[in-house]
Short mmCIF file of C-alpha atoms in Angstrom, two decimals:
data_model
loop_
_atom_site.label_atom_id
_atom_site.label_comp_id
_atom_site.label_asym_id
_atom_site.label_seq_id
_atom_site.Cartn_x
_atom_site.Cartn_y
_atom_site.Cartn_z
CA UNK A 26 0.00 0.00 0.00
CA UNK A 27 2.88 2.33 0.86
CA UNK A 28 4.39 1.72 -2.60
CA UNK A 29 1.17 2.79 -4.35
CA UNK A 30 0.82 5.85 -2.12
CA UNK A 31 4.38 6.90 -2.95
CA UNK A 32 3.69 6.53 -6.67
CA UNK A 33 0.59 8.67 -6.21
CA UNK A 34 2.60 11.32 -4.34
CA UNK A 35 5.35 11.32 -6.99
CA UNK A 36 3.00 11.69 -9.96
CA UNK A 37 2.06 15.11 -11.38
CA UNK A 38 -0.54 16.85 -9.20
CA UNK A 39 -1.61 18.98 -12.17
CA UNK A 40 -2.28 15.89 -14.29
CA UNK A 41 -4.20 14.20 -11.47
CA UNK A 42 -6.37 17.29 -10.92
CA UNK A 43 -7.13 17.57 -14.64
CA UNK A 44 -8.11 13.89 -14.88
CA UNK A 45 -10.37 13.93 -11.83
CA UNK A 46 -11.83 17.30 -12.82
CA UNK A 47 -12.90 15.75 -16.13
CA UNK A 48 -14.27 12.68 -14.35
CA UNK A 49 -16.28 14.91 -12.01
CA UNK A 50 -17.74 16.83 -14.96
CA UNK A 51 -18.74 13.60 -16.75
CA UNK A 52 -20.32 12.20 -13.58
CA UNK A 53 -22.19 15.47 -13.07
CA UNK A 54 -23.75 15.11 -16.53
CA UNK A 55 -24.59 11.41 -16.23
CA UNK A 56 -25.40 10.67 -12.59
CA UNK A 57 -28.37 12.19 -10.78
CA UNK A 58 -27.59 13.89 -7.45
CA UNK A 59 -30.70 12.18 -6.02
CA UNK A 60 -29.52 8.63 -6.77
CA UNK A 61 -27.48 6.26 -4.66
CA UNK A 62 -24.08 7.13 -6.16
CA UNK A 63 -24.41 10.91 -6.46
CA UNK A 64 -24.35 11.74 -2.72
CA UNK A 65 -21.27 9.53 -2.24
CA UNK A 66 -19.35 11.39 -4.96
CA UNK A 67 -20.45 14.76 -3.57
CA UNK A 68 -19.34 13.63 -0.10
CA UNK A 69 -15.73 13.54 -1.33
CA UNK A 70 -15.93 17.29 -1.94
CA UNK A 71 -17.47 17.87 1.47
CA UNK A 72 -14.69 15.89 3.18
CA UNK A 73 -12.02 17.80 1.25
CA UNK A 74 -13.45 21.18 2.24
CA UNK A 75 -13.78 19.94 5.83
CA UNK A 76 -10.12 18.91 5.91
CA UNK A 77 -9.10 22.35 4.64
CA UNK A 78 -11.25 24.02 7.30
CA UNK A 79 -9.60 21.91 9.99
CA UNK A 80 -5.96 22.42 9.01
CA UNK A 81 -5.97 26.05 7.82
CA UNK A 82 -6.24 27.85 11.21
CA UNK A 83 -3.47 25.87 12.89
CA UNK A 84 -1.30 26.15 9.77
CA UNK A 85 -1.50 29.95 9.76
CA UNK A 86 -0.84 30.11 13.53
CA UNK A 87 2.33 27.98 13.55
CA UNK A 88 3.63 29.12 10.16
CA UNK A 89 3.66 32.82 11.06
CA UNK A 90 4.88 32.18 14.60
CA UNK A 91 7.75 29.99 13.38
CA UNK A 92 8.75 32.46 10.66
CA UNK A 93 9.03 35.34 13.14
CA UNK A 94 10.69 33.30 15.90
CA UNK A 95 13.41 32.03 13.57
CA UNK A 96 13.82 35.08 11.32
CA UNK A 97 17.38 36.25 10.94
CA UNK A 98 18.46 39.85 10.54
CA UNK A 99 18.38 41.05 6.94
CA UNK A 100 21.65 42.96 7.45
CA UNK A 101 22.27 45.12 4.39
CA UNK A 102 19.15 43.69 2.75
CA UNK A 103 16.96 46.55 4.01
CA UNK A 104 16.36 47.96 0.53
CA UNK A 105 15.52 44.53 -0.87
CA UNK A 106 13.03 43.83 1.93
CA UNK A 107 11.35 47.21 1.40
CA UNK A 108 11.05 46.52 -2.33
CA UNK A 109 9.61 43.07 -1.63
CA UNK A 110 6.93 44.58 0.62
CA UNK A 111 6.12 47.43 -1.77
CA UNK A 112 5.79 45.06 -4.72
CA UNK A 113 3.51 42.73 -2.77
CA UNK A 114 1.28 45.57 -1.53
CA UNK A 115 1.03 47.12 -5.01
CA UNK A 116 0.10 43.71 -6.44
CA UNK A 117 -2.76 43.39 -3.95
CA UNK A 118 -3.91 46.94 -4.71
CA UNK A 119 -3.96 46.26 -8.46
CA UNK A 120 -5.94 43.08 -7.76
CA UNK A 121 -8.53 45.18 -5.87
CA UNK A 122 -8.89 47.56 -8.81
CA UNK A 123 -9.24 44.65 -11.24
CA UNK A 124 -11.95 43.14 -9.04
CA UNK A 125 -13.86 46.45 -9.14
CA UNK A 126 -13.48 46.64 -12.93
CA UNK A 127 -14.47 43.01 -13.60
CA UNK A 128 -16.94 41.81 -10.92
CA UNK A 129 -16.96 38.03 -10.56
CA UNK A 130 -19.52 35.81 -8.83
CA UNK A 131 -18.87 32.27 -7.69
CA UNK A 132 -21.28 29.35 -7.42
CA UNK A 133 -21.21 28.51 -3.72
CA UNK A 134 -23.42 26.42 -1.46
CA UNK A 135 -24.88 28.70 1.22
CA UNK A 136 -26.31 26.88 4.21
CA UNK A 137 -29.60 27.98 5.69
CA UNK A 138 -29.23 30.69 8.29
CA UNK A 139 -26.04 32.13 6.77
CA UNK A 140 -26.61 35.67 5.58
CA UNK A 141 -23.91 38.10 4.60
CA UNK A 142 -24.53 41.83 4.59
CA UNK A 143 -21.98 44.35 3.33
CA UNK A 144 -20.08 46.30 5.98
CA UNK A 145 -21.37 49.85 6.35
CA UNK A 146 -17.88 51.32 6.02
CA UNK A 147 -14.31 51.41 7.20
CA UNK A 148 -15.40 52.20 10.75
CA UNK A 149 -17.36 48.99 11.12
CA UNK A 150 -14.55 46.99 9.52
CA UNK A 151 -11.94 48.46 11.87
CA UNK A 152 -14.18 47.80 14.88
CA UNK A 153 -14.57 44.17 13.85
CA UNK A 154 -10.85 43.97 13.12
CA UNK A 155 -9.82 45.29 16.56
CA UNK A 156 -12.37 43.12 18.36
CA UNK A 157 -11.17 39.98 16.59
CA UNK A 158 -7.53 40.86 17.28
CA UNK A 159 -7.98 40.60 21.05
CA UNK A 160 -10.06 37.42 21.00
CA UNK A 161 -8.91 34.48 23.11
CA UNK A 162 -6.18 32.72 21.05
CA UNK A 163 -7.59 29.23 21.69
CA UNK A 164 -11.05 30.42 20.72
CA UNK A 165 -9.58 32.15 17.66
CA UNK A 166 -8.15 28.86 16.40
CA UNK A 167 -11.28 26.89 17.27
CA UNK A 168 -13.59 29.43 15.59
CA UNK A 169 -11.29 30.13 12.62
CA UNK A 170 -10.94 33.79 13.63
CA UNK A 171 -7.99 34.47 11.33
CA UNK A 172 -7.45 38.03 12.50
CA UNK A 173 -7.03 36.79 16.05
CA UNK A 174 -4.85 33.91 14.86
CA UNK A 175 -2.58 36.30 12.96
CA UNK A 176 -2.34 38.72 15.89
CA UNK A 177 -1.42 36.11 18.49
CA UNK A 178 0.96 34.26 16.18
CA UNK A 179 2.83 37.54 15.52
CA UNK A 180 3.02 38.45 19.21
CA UNK A 181 4.12 34.99 20.32
CA UNK A 182 6.55 34.70 17.40
CA UNK A 183 8.23 37.99 18.31
CA UNK A 184 8.37 36.99 21.99
CA UNK A 185 10.00 33.66 21.05
CA UNK A 186 12.90 35.41 19.30
CA UNK A 187 14.69 35.55 22.68
CA UNK A 188 13.85 31.92 23.48
CA UNK A 189 16.55 29.22 23.44
CA UNK A 190 17.44 27.85 20.01
CA UNK A 191 15.98 24.47 20.95
CA UNK A 192 12.58 26.01 21.67
CA UNK A 193 12.54 27.91 18.39
CA UNK A 194 13.60 24.78 16.53
CA UNK A 195 10.72 22.88 18.13
CA UNK A 196 8.23 25.49 16.89
CA UNK A 197 9.75 25.20 13.42
CA UNK A 198 9.46 21.42 13.55
CA UNK A 199 5.77 21.69 14.45
CA UNK A 200 5.23 24.11 11.55
CA UNK A 201 7.04 21.72 9.20
CA UNK A 202 4.89 18.82 10.43
CA UNK A 203 1.70 20.79 9.77
CA UNK A 204 2.95 21.67 6.28
CA UNK A 205 3.48 17.93 5.77
CA UNK A 206 -0.14 17.29 6.73
CA UNK A 207 -1.22 20.03 4.32
CA UNK A 208 0.76 18.26 1.59
CA UNK A 209 -1.16 15.06 2.33
CA UNK A 210 -4.47 16.92 2.08
CA UNK A 211 -3.42 18.64 -1.14
CA UNK A 212 -2.36 15.31 -2.66
CA UNK A 213 -5.90 14.06 -2.03
CA UNK A 214 -7.29 17.20 -3.68
CA UNK A 215 -8.10 15.41 -6.99
CA UNK A 216 -10.76 13.30 -5.24
CA UNK A 217 -12.17 16.35 -3.46
CA UNK A 218 -12.19 18.35 -6.67
CA UNK A 219 -14.00 15.50 -8.43
CA UNK A 220 -16.72 15.68 -5.77
CA UNK A 221 -16.93 19.47 -5.91
CA UNK A 222 -17.06 19.57 -9.72
CA UNK A 223 -19.67 16.81 -9.74
CA UNK A 224 -21.86 18.74 -7.28
CA UNK A 225 -21.48 21.96 -9.28
CA UNK A 226 -22.09 20.43 -12.72
CA UNK A 227 -25.00 18.26 -11.57
CA UNK A 228 -26.81 21.33 -10.24
CA UNK A 229 -25.60 24.17 -12.49
CA UNK A 230 -24.45 22.44 -15.69
CA UNK A 231 -21.28 23.05 -17.68
CA UNK A 232 -21.82 26.82 -17.39
CA UNK A 233 -19.81 26.56 -14.18
CA UNK A 234 -16.62 26.36 -16.26
CA UNK A 235 -17.36 29.73 -17.84
CA UNK A 236 -17.29 31.16 -14.32
CA UNK A 237 -13.98 29.48 -13.55
CA UNK A 238 -12.54 30.64 -16.87
CA UNK A 239 -13.42 34.27 -16.11
CA UNK A 240 -11.72 34.00 -12.72
CA UNK A 241 -8.57 32.50 -14.26
CA UNK A 242 -8.42 35.25 -16.89
CA UNK A 243 -8.66 37.98 -14.22
CA UNK A 244 -5.98 36.37 -12.04
CA UNK A 245 -3.54 35.74 -14.89
CA UNK A 246 -4.12 39.19 -16.42
CA UNK A 247 -3.38 40.91 -13.10
CA UNK A 248 -0.22 38.84 -12.64
CA UNK A 249 0.99 39.74 -16.13
CA UNK A 250 0.25 43.40 -15.36
CA UNK A 251 2.37 43.18 -12.20
CA UNK A 252 5.24 41.53 -14.08
CA UNK A 253 5.21 43.84 -17.09
CA UNK A 254 3.95 47.17 -15.71
CA UNK A 255 4.12 47.75 -11.95
CA UNK A 256 7.36 45.87 -11.27
CA UNK A 257 9.15 47.71 -14.13
CA UNK A 258 7.88 51.00 -12.68
CA UNK A 259 9.36 50.07 -9.30
CA UNK A 260 12.67 49.20 -11.00
CA UNK A 261 12.74 52.44 -13.02
CA UNK A 262 11.91 54.67 -10.03
CA UNK A 263 14.33 52.92 -7.67
CA UNK A 264 17.36 52.24 -9.88
CA UNK A 265 16.85 54.90 -12.58
CA UNK A 266 17.41 52.41 -15.41
CA UNK A 267 15.44 50.98 -18.32
CA UNK A 268 13.71 48.10 -16.50
CA UNK A 269 12.73 45.87 -19.40
CA UNK A 270 16.07 44.17 -20.20
CA UNK A 271 16.15 43.03 -16.57
CA UNK A 272 12.45 42.14 -16.35
CA UNK A 273 12.39 40.18 -19.60
CA UNK A 274 15.60 38.31 -18.71
CA UNK A 275 14.09 37.30 -15.34
CA UNK A 276 10.88 36.15 -17.02
CA UNK A 277 12.84 34.08 -19.53
CA UNK A 278 15.34 32.47 -17.16
CA UNK A 279 13.37 32.30 -13.90
CA UNK A 280 9.62 32.53 -14.56
CA UNK A 281 9.53 29.72 -17.12
CA UNK A 282 11.13 27.14 -14.80
CA UNK A 283 9.08 28.34 -11.82
CA UNK A 284 5.89 27.96 -13.86
CA UNK A 285 6.51 24.23 -14.19
CA UNK A 286 8.04 23.51 -10.77
CA UNK A 287 5.32 25.55 -8.97
CA UNK A 288 7.69 26.12 -6.07
CA UNK A 289 9.63 29.27 -5.26
CA UNK A 290 11.89 27.26 -2.98
CA UNK A 291 12.71 24.75 -5.73
CA UNK A 292 13.56 27.64 -8.06
CA UNK A 293 16.16 29.15 -5.70
CA UNK A 294 19.16 27.52 -7.47
CA UNK A 295 17.90 28.86 -10.83
CA UNK A 296 17.62 32.36 -9.40
CA UNK A 297 21.05 32.19 -7.79
CA UNK A 298 22.61 31.23 -11.11
CA UNK A 299 20.76 34.03 -12.89
CA UNK A 300 22.02 36.56 -10.32
CA UNK A 301 25.56 35.33 -10.98
CA UNK A 302 25.07 35.90 -14.71
CA UNK A 303 23.78 39.41 -13.96
CA UNK A 304 27.11 40.16 -12.20
CA UNK A 305 25.45 40.76 -8.83
CA UNK A 306 27.27 40.52 -5.49
CA UNK A 307 27.01 36.97 -4.16
CA UNK A 308 27.08 38.25 -0.57
CA UNK A 309 23.81 40.03 -1.31
CA UNK A 310 21.88 37.62 -3.49
CA UNK A 311 22.82 34.57 -1.43
CA UNK A 312 20.65 36.12 1.30
CA UNK A 313 18.00 37.99 -0.69
CA UNK A 314 16.99 35.13 -3.01
CA UNK A 315 16.14 32.60 -0.25
CA UNK A 316 14.52 35.46 1.68
CA UNK A 317 12.42 36.37 -1.37
CA UNK A 318 11.23 32.78 -1.73
CA UNK A 319 9.73 33.24 1.72
CA UNK A 320 8.34 36.77 1.87
CA UNK A 321 8.16 38.15 -1.70
CA UNK A 322 4.69 36.91 -2.66
CA UNK A 323 3.11 39.34 -5.13
CA UNK A 324 1.37 36.49 -6.94
CA UNK A 325 -0.04 35.14 -3.70
CA UNK A 326 -1.31 38.61 -2.77
CA UNK A 327 -3.14 38.79 -6.12
CA UNK A 328 -4.78 35.40 -5.56
CA UNK A 329 -5.83 36.15 -1.99
CA UNK A 330 -7.26 39.55 -2.90
CA UNK A 331 -9.16 38.55 -6.06
CA UNK A 332 -10.68 35.48 -4.40
CA UNK A 333 -11.73 37.41 -1.28
CA UNK A 334 -13.26 40.20 -3.38
CA UNK A 335 -15.13 37.60 -5.47
CA UNK A 336 -16.47 36.01 -2.28
CA UNK A 337 -17.67 39.39 -1.02
CA UNK A 338 -19.35 40.19 -4.34
CA UNK A 339 -20.98 36.75 -4.46
CA UNK A 340 -22.44 37.01 -0.98
CA UNK A 341 -23.52 40.67 -0.97
CA UNK A 342 -23.74 41.75 -4.60
CA UNK A 343 -21.53 44.74 -3.77
CA UNK A 344 -17.91 45.64 -3.22
CA UNK A 345 -16.40 47.20 -0.09
CA UNK A 346 -15.54 50.89 -0.08
CA UNK A 347 -12.08 52.04 -1.15
CA UNK A 348 -10.57 52.42 2.39
CA UNK A 349 -11.72 48.90 3.28
CA UNK A 350 -10.29 47.56 0.03
CA UNK A 351 -6.94 49.25 0.76
CA UNK A 352 -7.01 47.60 4.19
CA UNK A 353 -7.58 44.29 2.41
CA UNK A 354 -4.52 45.01 0.26
CA UNK A 355 -2.37 45.48 3.35
CA UNK A 356 -3.77 42.35 4.96
CA UNK A 357 -3.21 40.36 1.77
CA UNK A 358 0.39 41.59 1.61
CA UNK A 359 1.02 40.49 5.20
CA UNK A 360 -0.72 37.17 4.66
CA UNK A 361 1.11 36.53 1.41
CA UNK A 362 4.46 36.99 3.16
CA UNK A 363 3.53 34.03 5.34
CA UNK A 364 2.17 31.89 2.52
CA UNK A 365 3.13 28.24 2.79
CA UNK A 366 5.76 27.04 0.34
CA UNK A 367 3.67 24.08 -0.83
CA UNK A 368 1.71 24.23 -4.11
CA UNK A 369 -1.58 25.97 -3.40
CA UNK A 370 -0.35 27.22 -0.03
CA UNK A 371 -1.56 30.78 -0.63
CA UNK A 372 -5.12 29.52 -1.03
CA UNK A 373 -5.25 28.56 2.63
CA UNK A 374 -4.83 32.23 3.52
CA UNK A 375 -7.97 33.32 1.64
CA UNK A 376 -10.09 32.92 4.81
CA UNK A 377 -7.77 35.45 6.49
CA UNK A 378 -8.83 38.10 3.96
CA UNK A 379 -12.46 36.94 3.94
CA UNK A 380 -12.62 37.37 7.71
CA UNK A 381 -12.01 41.08 7.22
CA UNK A 382 -15.44 41.24 5.56
CA UNK A 383 -17.11 39.01 8.13
CA UNK A 384 -17.60 36.24 5.56
CA UNK A 385 -18.54 32.94 7.18
CA UNK A 386 -15.72 30.39 7.32
CA UNK A 387 -17.82 27.75 5.54
CA UNK A 388 -18.15 30.11 2.59
CA UNK A 389 -14.46 31.07 2.69
CA UNK A 390 -13.37 27.43 2.55
CA UNK A 391 -15.59 26.82 -0.48
CA UNK A 392 -13.73 29.68 -2.16
CA UNK A 393 -10.48 27.92 -1.25
CA UNK A 394 -11.80 24.78 -2.93
CA UNK A 395 -12.58 26.78 -6.08
CA UNK A 396 -8.98 27.99 -5.93
CA UNK A 397 -7.76 24.40 -6.03
CA UNK A 398 -9.91 23.73 -9.09
CA UNK A 399 -8.35 26.63 -11.03
CA UNK A 400 -4.95 26.08 -9.41
CA UNK A 401 -3.69 24.16 -12.44
CA UNK A 402 -3.16 27.55 -14.10
CA UNK A 403 -3.34 30.00 -11.20
CA UNK A 404 -0.66 28.42 -9.01
CA UNK A 405 1.83 28.07 -11.88
CA UNK A 406 1.45 31.73 -12.89
CA UNK A 407 1.58 32.83 -9.25
CA UNK A 408 4.87 31.00 -8.65
CA UNK A 409 6.35 32.34 -11.89
CA UNK A 410 5.60 35.91 -10.79
CA UNK A 411 6.85 35.37 -7.24
CA UNK A 412 10.13 33.76 -8.24
CA UNK A 413 11.07 36.04 -11.14
CA UNK A 414 10.31 39.09 -8.97
CA UNK A 415 12.94 37.89 -6.47
CA UNK A 416 15.65 38.38 -9.09
CA UNK A 417 14.20 41.63 -10.44
CA UNK A 418 14.01 43.31 -7.04
CA UNK A 419 17.35 41.92 -5.81
CA UNK A 420 19.05 43.36 -8.90
CA UNK A 421 17.15 46.64 -8.51
CA UNK A 422 18.42 47.15 -4.98
CA UNK A 423 22.01 46.50 -6.04
CA UNK A 424 21.80 48.65 -9.16
CA UNK A 425 20.54 51.48 -6.97
CA UNK A 426 23.77 51.24 -4.99
CA UNK A 427 25.77 51.15 -8.22
CA UNK A 428 24.15 54.42 -9.32
CA UNK A 429 25.12 56.05 -6.03
CA UNK A 430 28.72 54.91 -6.58
CA UNK A 431 28.74 56.23 -10.17
CA UNK A 432 28.85 52.78 -11.74
CA UNK A 433 26.82 52.00 -14.86
CA UNK A 434 24.60 49.00 -15.49
CA UNK A 435 26.02 47.26 -18.57
CA UNK A 436 23.31 45.04 -19.99
CA UNK A 437 25.68 43.81 -22.71
CA UNK A 438 28.00 42.34 -20.05
CA UNK A 439 25.38 39.90 -18.82
CA UNK A 440 26.20 36.28 -19.54
CA UNK A 441 23.90 34.59 -22.02
#
């Protein structure tokens, strides 16, 4: 049995999801939801969503706490870190504007008694935010109060920075173990997606894929905009150079491999080699590239923001006001910096953003499940943006120093 499980784990997750997605669609067209088989297939989707609901709160709590407790000083990486944060925040803000321009509804199952009403304004949102921040930490985890989870994980993580190394290593080991559990759940995602697609197709027909297609187009378009417009603007303003030779080189050498590996961590060696070819200082990029794989998550911020805005629009038929949306951008940027390194890890932080709007956790986890369905494309593009941006912003910070020293950036000197 262990041999078959290992083969399943080693096979392509994208291929498995595509196969079971197709099976779910066929079953939805051929099997009645009122028969004997239909409820069993639909139950697979329910179990998958339930597993996500169970693991997400504790994942966020230990992941953020471990990251802060074990974080090392960035040293002379201050400029790089600032650029990482600016890029991530701008990405979330662009995602908000795209959501306003192209409203998207999702087909979700709303249980009886669950009603969502739009917040009256930034004042109500801030009141809810502050109240949730000081909630009992145990209750926050039990009730999936992600604002409270984030607050307490940050406070405890900072406090643990002065703890003995053994204690901090234990926290990291717990976080790693939870990530391992998440990997198990994600590797069972094809069965859950089959159940979810079956339930959606059997009740709504194949039109459901038009909805998913629209969502994918918005996500991918925003990510391309970040890569080809906002990131180049950041490069041009910061380093005072033509950004496109750098941006296009990073897309060619880094984004393409990251698209297929779907892991920023796995793409670190590729980025390190690219930095060497760009004649950057190894003392700098040997720190900034691994750091970027952890906290530079513009693509994740786009995903979290667009999905949360779609959930809000689905449940209320409206969008939040601009100040609330900006607050969402900041929250998405913070959440994205703590996104798990596993494929689809950013999706588990969608409930964090949804909680800002008071969206019920059952609804938020259904949105996460939709994210797994479209993740075949979304996660690959997200990783490509995240990883290539690490090189772009690392080089930008160094080129800024070169300009101060009177050195010129010689694009022709880059190794092919």
